[in-house]
């Protein structure tokens, strides 16, 4: 499967495959594609084990719909000594990871290694590197905070918008405009609920993300979802290594001793850390940081390289051996590398080798499956990964500006939350009573 054989829009769902979809935005094309894609995803999302991996494209998609932009990941070598050496090291790391151009994550790792090396050599320039690294961290965190603020502002504006004019023509026009520009709040909530609405006999959805922002947490609050992670406590929750399968149950009224699973519970693992994580007194803590904090918020340390849990190691491929990453990636591997598990990726560009390796290991289990949803295939990394691992029958694809566009995905292809169980039960009852929808419809038409 060479990347040259893929067009701009690609989909492979079950036995249906089109690696070069023409006019996917046409209404007839959407209806045809929907007949194949939506039922397949509805079945896949009810697999025994379901995990969702969200990359930076998730934040970019919501930010774009809200009329703003995500945090910039570009490098900034200003203020660093040996900047050319640092730039070369960051670029080499990016190439080794198959990403092409270096980003700020590569620069941070290279700068950390440079500071450690200079300190070992007794070179005073290690303090300059540390100072410049703190400034780089600070600007990066401010960019993430700005993204959160702008997203929150856009959502609040949509929520406070005045209703359309009572005139029917105006209401119809407003409805058409709303369908073209889906409310980012509705879109975010619908996206998360499509994955988290699972039957009680299935294991909880497990969301993994490489993002540092709290958009998932914000969306979960809006959707009324309960998130379970490794943190324990109230004021400043502490990251714990215990792998207890903590869950939420409730007792139905009038029934004792028969607890039932509480709906809307999701597990969350942030593989690369989070904006509100700090390392204090040898413990990783989650501090009380509002969504979209101001740049001068006291919880954001002036020396973030000493506290914020973002790439503290020099080699990304070895970061999984350091605390707390060893625990986070253990959860990731344990969740997807088991029989009858499905992994759905959205906005993940397959640029992290340590994550890709685990996915490749997962696909060695015949009953596993991966659904790759992406706005594009930058650098051909997705097609290269698919070609490398083979196992075509275990890989579903929804790639391109049409399929990866979140409003289009939510409105047309993702299964609608909370209604599938009722619809399925209704169909079973009707069939048991000998009522066939198609025959009934045909009879009505003849009458």
Tab-separated table of C-alpha atoms in Angstrom:
chain	number	residue	atom	x	y	z
A	1	UNK	CA	0.000	0.000	0.000
A	2	UNK	CA	2.142	2.877	-1.239
A	3	UNK	CA	1.280	6.408	-0.302
A	4	UNK	CA	1.269	7.261	-4.038
A	5	UNK	CA	-1.873	5.156	-4.500
A	6	UNK	CA	-3.874	7.322	-2.079
A	7	UNK	CA	-5.889	10.302	-3.218
A	8	UNK	CA	-6.935	13.308	-1.146
A	9	UNK	CA	-9.973	11.543	0.322
A	10	UNK	CA	-9.695	7.926	1.440
A	11	UNK	CA	-12.039	5.536	3.179
A	12	UNK	CA	-11.949	1.840	3.939
A	13	UNK	CA	-14.787	0.407	5.989
A	14	UNK	CA	-15.148	-3.356	6.149
A	15	UNK	CA	-15.305	-4.632	2.575
A	16	UNK	CA	-15.899	-1.135	1.192
A	17	UNK	CA	-12.759	0.655	0.028
A	18	UNK	CA	-12.112	3.791	-2.000
A	19	UNK	CA	-8.585	5.171	-1.860
A	20	UNK	CA	-9.417	8.151	-4.076
A	21	UNK	CA	-12.956	9.382	-3.395
A	22	UNK	CA	-14.224	11.881	-5.959
A	23	UNK	CA	-16.617	14.679	-4.878
A	24	UNK	CA	-17.101	13.393	-1.307
A	25	UNK	CA	-19.000	16.567	-0.342
A	26	UNK	CA	-21.761	15.920	-2.862
A	27	UNK	CA	-25.048	15.140	-1.099
A	28	UNK	CA	-25.513	11.864	-2.996
A	29	UNK	CA	-21.949	10.827	-2.179
A	30	UNK	CA	-22.503	11.606	1.490
A	31	UNK	CA	-25.648	9.470	1.605
A	32	UNK	CA	-23.884	6.572	-0.086
A	33	UNK	CA	-20.833	6.844	2.167
A	34	UNK	CA	-23.012	7.201	5.236
A	35	UNK	CA	-24.746	3.871	4.514
A	36	UNK	CA	-21.388	2.149	4.726
A	37	UNK	CA	-19.625	4.194	7.405
A	38	UNK	CA	-22.187	4.955	10.138
A	39	UNK	CA	-23.405	1.362	10.760
A	40	UNK	CA	-19.823	0.095	10.707
A	41	UNK	CA	-18.689	2.674	13.281
A	42	UNK	CA	-21.776	2.002	15.415
A	43	UNK	CA	-20.792	-1.673	15.584
A	44	UNK	CA	-17.105	-0.936	16.135
A	45	UNK	CA	-17.837	1.479	18.990
A	46	UNK	CA	-19.625	-1.312	20.870
A	47	UNK	CA	-16.599	-3.615	20.810
A	48	UNK	CA	-15.600	-5.267	24.051
A	49	UNK	CA	-12.727	-2.825	24.582
A	50	UNK	CA	-12.694	0.643	23.004
A	51	UNK	CA	-9.916	3.234	23.169
A	52	UNK	CA	-9.761	6.682	21.583
A	53	UNK	CA	-6.403	8.317	20.807
A	54	UNK	CA	-6.620	12.080	20.251
A	55	UNK	CA	-3.740	14.085	18.814
A	56	UNK	CA	-3.185	17.780	18.172
A	57	UNK	CA	-5.649	17.630	15.265
A	58	UNK	CA	-8.472	17.297	17.807
A	59	UNK	CA	-7.737	20.704	19.331
A	60	UNK	CA	-7.143	22.219	15.892
A	61	UNK	CA	-10.531	20.950	14.668
A	62	UNK	CA	-12.464	22.434	17.588
A	63	UNK	CA	-10.455	25.661	17.477
A	64	UNK	CA	-11.100	26.063	13.751
A	65	UNK	CA	-14.841	25.594	14.246
A	66	UNK	CA	-14.735	28.191	17.026
A	67	UNK	CA	-12.983	30.690	14.760
A	68	UNK	CA	-9.634	30.587	16.532
A	69	UNK	CA	-6.385	28.624	16.293
A	70	UNK	CA	-4.456	26.084	18.355
A	71	UNK	CA	-1.140	26.767	20.105
A	72	UNK	CA	1.866	27.147	17.804
A	73	UNK	CA	4.289	24.216	17.903
A	74	UNK	CA	7.051	26.022	15.999
A	75	UNK	CA	10.606	26.151	17.360
A	76	UNK	CA	12.134	29.336	18.773
A	77	UNK	CA	15.909	29.299	19.223
A	78	UNK	CA	16.213	32.896	20.381
A	79	UNK	CA	18.242	33.275	23.578
A	80	UNK	CA	19.858	29.839	23.387
A	81	UNK	CA	23.639	29.480	23.298
A	82	UNK	CA	24.917	27.047	20.686
A	83	UNK	CA	21.645	27.612	18.857
A	84	UNK	CA	22.867	26.089	15.597
A	85	UNK	CA	23.984	22.908	17.361
A	86	UNK	CA	20.668	22.825	19.177
A	87	UNK	CA	18.768	23.299	15.930
A	88	UNK	CA	20.682	20.458	14.250
A	89	UNK	CA	20.031	18.114	17.190
A	90	UNK	CA	16.303	18.914	17.199
A	91	UNK	CA	16.087	18.368	13.456
A	92	UNK	CA	17.901	15.043	13.671
A	93	UNK	CA	15.482	13.908	16.369
A	94	UNK	CA	12.488	14.893	14.220
A	95	UNK	CA	13.854	13.024	11.199
A	96	UNK	CA	14.568	9.951	13.325
A	97	UNK	CA	10.939	9.992	14.478
A	98	UNK	CA	9.713	10.229	10.872
A	99	UNK	CA	8.157	13.633	11.489
A	100	UNK	CA	10.241	15.674	9.024
A	101	UNK	CA	10.484	19.205	10.415
A	102	UNK	CA	11.362	19.742	14.076
A	103	UNK	CA	8.777	21.224	16.422
A	104	UNK	CA	8.962	22.671	19.905
A	105	UNK	CA	8.859	19.217	21.508
A	106	UNK	CA	12.041	18.212	19.683
A	107	UNK	CA	13.661	21.488	20.718
A	108	UNK	CA	12.736	20.989	24.368
A	109	UNK	CA	14.247	17.526	24.460
A	110	UNK	CA	17.420	18.691	22.709
A	111	UNK	CA	17.721	21.703	25.033
A	112	UNK	CA	17.329	19.482	28.093
A	113	UNK	CA	20.109	17.215	26.832
A	114	UNK	CA	22.303	20.224	26.084
A	115	UNK	CA	21.820	21.691	29.566
A	116	UNK	CA	22.626	18.368	31.226
A	117	UNK	CA	25.722	17.853	29.093
A	118	UNK	CA	27.088	21.351	29.756
A	119	UNK	CA	26.460	20.919	33.476
A	120	UNK	CA	28.406	17.649	33.523
A	121	UNK	CA	31.292	19.372	31.696
A	122	UNK	CA	31.264	22.205	34.231
A	123	UNK	CA	30.377	24.710	31.504
A	124	UNK	CA	28.572	27.764	32.910
A	125	UNK	CA	26.515	28.030	29.744
A	126	UNK	CA	24.183	25.400	31.176
A	127	UNK	CA	22.524	28.189	33.197
A	128	UNK	CA	21.910	30.156	29.978
A	129	UNK	CA	20.304	27.107	28.404
A	130	UNK	CA	18.105	26.566	31.469
A	131	UNK	CA	17.035	30.223	31.495
A	132	UNK	CA	16.219	30.150	27.787
A	133	UNK	CA	14.388	26.854	28.245
A	134	UNK	CA	12.231	28.351	30.987
A	135	UNK	CA	11.342	31.245	28.685
A	136	UNK	CA	10.518	28.809	25.871
A	137	UNK	CA	8.353	26.734	28.217
A	138	UNK	CA	6.591	29.841	29.469
A	139	UNK	CA	5.749	31.064	25.978
A	140	UNK	CA	4.551	27.607	25.003
A	141	UNK	CA	2.314	27.314	28.073
A	142	UNK	CA	0.976	30.807	27.457
A	143	UNK	CA	0.062	29.691	23.938
A	144	UNK	CA	-1.865	26.718	25.337
A	145	UNK	CA	-3.605	28.977	27.863
A	146	UNK	CA	-4.512	31.413	25.088
A	147	UNK	CA	-6.028	28.606	23.026
A	148	UNK	CA	-8.138	27.530	26.005
A	149	UNK	CA	-9.271	31.118	26.656
A	150	UNK	CA	-10.292	31.683	23.055
A	151	UNK	CA	-12.131	28.368	22.873
A	152	UNK	CA	-13.987	29.101	26.094
A	153	UNK	CA	-14.900	32.579	24.857
A	154	UNK	CA	-16.197	31.203	21.543
A	155	UNK	CA	-18.284	28.538	23.274
A	156	UNK	CA	-19.765	31.080	25.696
A	157	UNK	CA	-20.685	33.368	22.814
A	158	UNK	CA	-22.490	30.537	21.044
A	159	UNK	CA	-24.320	29.572	24.233
A	160	UNK	CA	-25.430	33.176	24.844
A	161	UNK	CA	-26.496	33.837	21.235
A	162	UNK	CA	-29.968	35.315	20.772
A	163	UNK	CA	-32.620	33.011	19.216
A	164	UNK	CA	-33.458	33.499	15.551
A	165	UNK	CA	-36.289	35.803	14.406
A	166	UNK	CA	-39.782	34.369	14.683
A	167	UNK	CA	-40.235	34.735	10.928
A	168	UNK	CA	-40.271	31.187	9.421
A	169	UNK	CA	-38.066	32.200	6.491
A	170	UNK	CA	-35.523	33.695	8.893
A	171	UNK	CA	-35.627	30.566	11.060
A	172	UNK	CA	-35.086	28.339	8.022
A	173	UNK	CA	-32.145	30.493	6.905
A	174	UNK	CA	-30.689	30.443	10.410
A	175	UNK	CA	-31.031	26.648	10.488
A	176	UNK	CA	-29.170	26.306	7.185
A	177	UNK	CA	-26.381	28.569	8.456
A	178	UNK	CA	-26.210	26.594	11.712
A	179	UNK	CA	-25.809	23.350	9.805
A	180	UNK	CA	-22.917	24.857	7.844
A	181	UNK	CA	-21.223	26.228	10.958
A	182	UNK	CA	-21.993	23.739	13.698
A	183	UNK	CA	-21.911	25.191	17.211
A	184	UNK	CA	-18.481	24.200	18.598
A	185	UNK	CA	-20.108	23.347	21.945
A	186	UNK	CA	-22.630	20.999	20.323
A	187	UNK	CA	-19.936	19.525	18.099
A	188	UNK	CA	-17.530	18.851	20.976
A	189	UNK	CA	-20.203	17.286	23.177
A	190	UNK	CA	-21.621	15.155	20.345
A	191	UNK	CA	-18.139	13.955	19.398
A	192	UNK	CA	-17.337	12.774	22.924
A	193	UNK	CA	-20.779	11.238	23.518
A	194	UNK	CA	-20.613	9.241	20.279
A	195	UNK	CA	-17.660	7.329	21.706
A	196	UNK	CA	-18.640	7.220	25.386
A	197	UNK	CA	-22.240	5.987	24.928
A	198	UNK	CA	-21.520	2.309	25.458
A	199	UNK	CA	-23.710	-0.436	26.860
A	200	UNK	CA	-23.194	-1.492	30.460
A	201	UNK	CA	-21.836	-4.889	29.414
A	202	UNK	CA	-18.889	-3.229	27.682
A	203	UNK	CA	-15.770	-1.867	29.291
A	204	UNK	CA	-15.480	1.891	29.733
A	205	UNK	CA	-14.174	4.031	26.897
A	206	UNK	CA	-10.507	4.872	27.516
A	207	UNK	CA	-9.333	8.175	26.035
A	208	UNK	CA	-5.624	8.686	25.441
A	209	UNK	CA	-4.200	12.001	24.296
A	210	UNK	CA	-0.828	13.533	23.522
A	211	UNK	CA	-2.236	17.037	24.039
A	212	UNK	CA	-1.363	19.285	26.985
A	213	UNK	CA	-4.541	21.392	26.959
A	214	UNK	CA	-7.695	20.495	28.900
A	215	UNK	CA	-10.166	20.520	26.007
A	216	UNK	CA	-11.183	16.926	26.695
A	217	UNK	CA	-11.831	17.725	30.352
A	218	UNK	CA	-13.764	20.854	29.367
A	219	UNK	CA	-15.878	18.920	26.886
A	220	UNK	CA	-16.503	16.172	29.448
A	221	UNK	CA	-17.829	18.765	31.896
A	222	UNK	CA	-20.164	20.136	29.231
A	223	UNK	CA	-21.340	16.628	28.344
A	224	UNK	CA	-21.774	15.530	31.969
A	225	UNK	CA	-19.172	12.788	31.694
A	226	UNK	CA	-17.212	11.493	34.692
A	227	UNK	CA	-13.475	11.174	34.040
A	228	UNK	CA	-11.333	8.630	35.869
A	229	UNK	CA	-7.555	9.062	35.868
A	230	UNK	CA	-4.607	8.180	38.087
A	231	UNK	CA	-4.997	11.191	40.386
A	232	UNK	CA	-6.352	10.804	43.915
A	233	UNK	CA	-7.333	13.618	46.265
A	234	UNK	CA	-9.457	16.748	46.440
A	235	UNK	CA	-7.424	19.953	46.810
A	236	UNK	CA	-4.276	18.888	44.941
A	237	UNK	CA	-4.837	15.356	43.596
A	238	UNK	CA	-1.673	13.234	43.546
A	239	UNK	CA	-0.712	10.853	40.757
A	240	UNK	CA	-0.782	7.293	42.103
A	241	UNK	CA	0.856	4.200	40.661
A	242	UNK	CA	-1.792	1.755	41.887
A	243	UNK	CA	-3.601	0.128	38.969
A	244	UNK	CA	-6.934	-0.528	40.662
A	245	UNK	CA	-9.885	-0.700	38.276
A	246	UNK	CA	-11.788	2.018	40.098
A	247	UNK	CA	-15.259	2.596	38.676
A	248	UNK	CA	-18.573	4.250	39.525
A	249	UNK	CA	-21.772	2.395	40.423
A	250	UNK	CA	-25.193	3.278	41.801
A	251	UNK	CA	-27.982	1.447	43.638
A	252	UNK	CA	-31.383	1.570	41.881
A	253	UNK	CA	-34.234	2.845	44.088
A	254	UNK	CA	-35.735	0.046	46.161
A	255	UNK	CA	-33.017	-2.445	45.207
A	256	UNK	CA	-30.220	-3.220	47.629
A	257	UNK	CA	-27.070	-5.187	47.003
A	258	UNK	CA	-27.278	-4.963	43.219
A	259	UNK	CA	-25.173	-1.971	42.189
A	260	UNK	CA	-25.240	-1.032	38.529
A	261	UNK	CA	-22.702	0.746	36.384
A	262	UNK	CA	-23.159	4.498	36.242
A	263	UNK	CA	-23.453	5.718	32.659
A	264	UNK	CA	-21.196	8.403	31.238
A	265	UNK	CA	-17.949	7.261	32.883
A	266	UNK	CA	-14.738	7.522	30.850
A	267	UNK	CA	-11.100	6.773	31.635
A	268	UNK	CA	-8.556	9.429	30.648
A	269	UNK	CA	-4.778	9.156	30.218
A	270	UNK	CA	-2.671	12.136	29.107
A	271	UNK	CA	0.414	10.447	27.713
A	272	UNK	CA	2.605	13.547	27.519
A	273	UNK	CA	1.454	15.387	30.617
A	274	UNK	CA	-0.868	18.323	31.093
A	275	UNK	CA	-0.909	22.067	31.597
A	276	UNK	CA	-2.118	21.627	35.186
A	277	UNK	CA	0.451	18.988	36.244
A	278	UNK	CA	3.327	20.013	38.505
A	279	UNK	CA	6.089	18.134	40.288
A	280	UNK	CA	6.165	19.251	43.917
A	281	UNK	CA	7.837	17.549	46.880
A	282	UNK	CA	8.612	14.480	44.737
A	283	UNK	CA	4.952	14.026	43.833
A	284	UNK	CA	3.186	14.693	40.539
A	285	UNK	CA	0.168	16.811	41.403
A	286	UNK	CA	-2.774	18.266	39.516
A	287	UNK	CA	-3.257	21.872	40.582
A	288	UNK	CA	-6.437	23.926	40.522
A	289	UNK	CA	-6.049	25.710	37.198
A	290	UNK	CA	-9.175	27.098	35.510
A	291	UNK	CA	-9.812	26.420	31.847
A	292	UNK	CA	-8.128	29.225	29.914
A	293	UNK	CA	-6.047	30.763	32.742
A	294	UNK	CA	-4.385	34.139	32.401
A	295	UNK	CA	-0.658	34.115	31.698
A	296	UNK	CA	0.127	35.446	35.185
A	297	UNK	CA	-1.934	32.823	37.034
A	298	UNK	CA	-0.001	31.854	40.204
A	299	UNK	CA	-0.419	28.122	39.519
A	300	UNK	CA	1.733	28.490	36.380
A	301	UNK	CA	5.303	28.388	37.682
A	302	UNK	CA	7.821	31.043	36.562
A	303	UNK	CA	10.288	28.194	36.058
A	304	UNK	CA	8.036	25.651	34.327
A	305	UNK	CA	10.889	23.382	33.249
A	306	UNK	CA	11.218	22.424	36.923
A	307	UNK	CA	7.550	21.661	37.420
A	308	UNK	CA	5.391	21.198	34.329
A	309	UNK	CA	5.404	17.590	33.163
A	310	UNK	CA	6.291	18.054	29.495
A	311	UNK	CA	9.112	15.981	27.988
A	312	UNK	CA	11.625	16.033	30.844
A	313	UNK	CA	13.960	13.596	29.073
A	314	UNK	CA	16.490	13.998	26.338
A	315	UNK	CA	15.371	11.023	24.261
A	316	UNK	CA	11.710	10.755	23.421
A	317	UNK	CA	11.927	7.079	22.676
A	318	UNK	CA	13.124	6.485	26.235
A	319	UNK	CA	10.608	8.725	27.949
A	320	UNK	CA	8.386	5.780	28.760
A	321	UNK	CA	11.013	4.568	31.258
A	322	UNK	CA	10.696	7.706	33.405
A	323	UNK	CA	8.077	8.456	36.038
A	324	UNK	CA	5.164	9.062	35.513
A	325	UNK	CA	5.358	8.132	31.837
A	326	UNK	CA	6.138	4.510	32.618
A	327	UNK	CA	2.744	4.251	34.333
A	328	UNK	CA	0.872	6.152	31.628
A	329	UNK	CA	2.262	4.078	28.787
A	330	UNK	CA	1.673	0.897	30.741
A	331	UNK	CA	-2.004	1.841	30.864
A	332	UNK	CA	-1.933	2.617	27.141
A	333	UNK	CA	-0.345	-0.708	26.171
A	334	UNK	CA	-2.548	-2.701	28.549
A	335	UNK	CA	-5.709	-1.065	27.205
A	336	UNK	CA	-5.158	-1.698	23.493
A	337	UNK	CA	-2.940	-4.812	23.331
A	338	UNK	CA	-5.575	-7.411	24.183
A	339	UNK	CA	-8.132	-9.458	22.261
A	340	UNK	CA	-11.324	-7.846	20.938
A	341	UNK	CA	-10.039	-4.299	21.404
A	342	UNK	CA	-10.554	-1.373	19.028
A	343	UNK	CA	-8.466	1.781	18.847
A	344	UNK	CA	-9.845	4.881	17.117
A	345	UNK	CA	-7.404	7.680	16.335
A	346	UNK	CA	-8.476	11.230	15.513
A	347	UNK	CA	-6.073	14.050	14.720
A	348	UNK	CA	-3.045	11.876	15.391
A	349	UNK	CA	-0.400	12.103	12.661
A	350	UNK	CA	1.575	8.946	13.558
A	351	UNK	CA	4.694	10.983	14.298
A	352	UNK	CA	5.504	9.362	17.665
A	353	UNK	CA	7.393	6.122	17.210
A	354	UNK	CA	6.839	4.891	20.773
A	355	UNK	CA	3.071	5.202	20.276
A	356	UNK	CA	3.152	3.645	16.803
A	357	UNK	CA	5.134	0.666	18.037
A	358	UNK	CA	2.433	-0.212	20.549
A	359	UNK	CA	-0.260	0.079	17.857
A	360	UNK	CA	1.749	-2.256	15.628
A	361	UNK	CA	2.010	-4.710	18.526
A	362	UNK	CA	-1.748	-4.473	19.058
A	363	UNK	CA	-2.432	-5.429	15.436
A	364	UNK	CA	-0.514	-8.687	15.857
A	365	UNK	CA	-3.595	-9.863	17.780
A	366	UNK	CA	-6.055	-10.983	15.058
A	367	UNK	CA	-9.215	-9.820	16.861
A	368	UNK	CA	-8.033	-6.205	17.267
A	369	UNK	CA	-8.881	-3.333	14.956
A	370	UNK	CA	-7.853	0.293	14.402
A	371	UNK	CA	-9.924	3.093	12.857
A	372	UNK	CA	-7.772	5.992	11.626
A	373	UNK	CA	-9.623	9.299	11.194
A	374	UNK	CA	-7.486	12.184	9.994
A	375	UNK	CA	-7.810	15.474	8.106
A	376	UNK	CA	-4.863	14.447	5.944
A	377	UNK	CA	-1.784	12.290	5.645
A	378	UNK	CA	1.006	14.806	6.168
A	379	UNK	CA	4.312	13.416	5.004
A	380	UNK	CA	2.666	10.104	4.145
A	381	UNK	CA	3.183	8.835	7.696
A	382	UNK	CA	-0.218	7.140	7.944
A	383	UNK	CA	0.114	5.337	4.628
A	384	UNK	CA	3.686	4.351	5.505
A	385	UNK	CA	2.532	2.938	8.841
A	386	UNK	CA	-0.253	0.958	7.164
A	387	UNK	CA	2.152	-0.401	4.577
A	388	UNK	CA	4.672	-1.331	7.269
A	389	UNK	CA	2.274	-3.272	9.492
A	390	UNK	CA	0.151	-4.758	6.697
A	391	UNK	CA	-2.962	-6.408	8.184
A	392	UNK	CA	-5.297	-4.574	5.838
A	393	UNK	CA	-8.409	-6.284	7.218
A	394	UNK	CA	-7.699	-4.837	10.680
A	395	UNK	CA	-7.364	-1.209	9.563
A	396	UNK	CA	-10.267	1.114	8.739
A	397	UNK	CA	-9.546	4.510	7.190
A	398	UNK	CA	-11.374	7.840	7.072
A	399	UNK	CA	-8.813	10.296	5.742
A	400	UNK	CA	-9.094	13.653	4.005
A	401	UNK	CA	-10.560	17.128	4.538
A	402	UNK	CA	-14.076	15.729	4.119
A	403	UNK	CA	-13.909	12.760	6.493
A	404	UNK	CA	-11.555	14.450	8.968
A	405	UNK	CA	-13.648	17.618	9.218
A	406	UNK	CA	-15.207	17.317	12.670
A	407	UNK	CA	-18.614	18.927	11.871
A	408	UNK	CA	-19.016	16.634	8.826
A	409	UNK	CA	-17.899	13.644	10.870
A	410	UNK	CA	-20.305	14.393	13.729
A	411	UNK	CA	-23.308	15.205	11.559
A	412	UNK	CA	-22.998	12.386	9.039
A	413	UNK	CA	-20.779	9.500	10.088
A	414	UNK	CA	-20.437	9.121	13.845
A	415	UNK	CA	-23.238	7.076	15.464
A	416	UNK	CA	-25.697	9.196	17.387
A	417	UNK	CA	-25.267	8.837	21.157
A	418	UNK	CA	-27.745	7.338	23.615
A	419	UNK	CA	-30.340	6.185	21.031
A	420	UNK	CA	-28.785	3.047	19.564
A	421	UNK	CA	-29.900	0.794	22.418
A	422	UNK	CA	-33.508	1.960	22.151
A	423	UNK	CA	-33.511	1.676	18.356
A	424	UNK	CA	-32.084	-1.840	18.457
A	425	UNK	CA	-34.641	-2.932	21.062
A	426	UNK	CA	-37.473	-1.410	19.042
A	427	UNK	CA	-36.373	-3.280	15.911
A	428	UNK	CA	-36.214	-6.571	17.824
A	429	UNK	CA	-39.732	-6.105	19.197
A	430	UNK	CA	-41.176	-5.252	15.797
A	431	UNK	CA	-39.553	-8.259	14.173
A	432	UNK	CA	-40.823	-10.564	16.933
A	433	UNK	CA	-44.323	-9.317	16.158
A	434	UNK	CA	-43.915	-10.098	12.471
A	435	UNK	CA	-43.783	-6.465	11.364
A	436	UNK	CA	-41.356	-5.688	8.562
A	437	UNK	CA	-40.697	-1.964	7.981
A	438	UNK	CA	-40.022	-2.367	4.244
A	439	UNK	CA	-43.182	-4.443	3.604
A	440	UNK	CA	-45.260	-2.104	5.734
A	441	UNK	CA	-43.993	0.904	3.837
A	442	UNK	CA	-44.665	-0.814	0.506
A	443	UNK	CA	-48.199	-1.659	1.592
A	444	UNK	CA	-48.872	1.912	2.594
A	445	UNK	CA	-47.662	3.152	-0.772
A	446	UNK	CA	-49.930	0.650	-2.599
A	447	UNK	CA	-52.865	1.703	-0.484
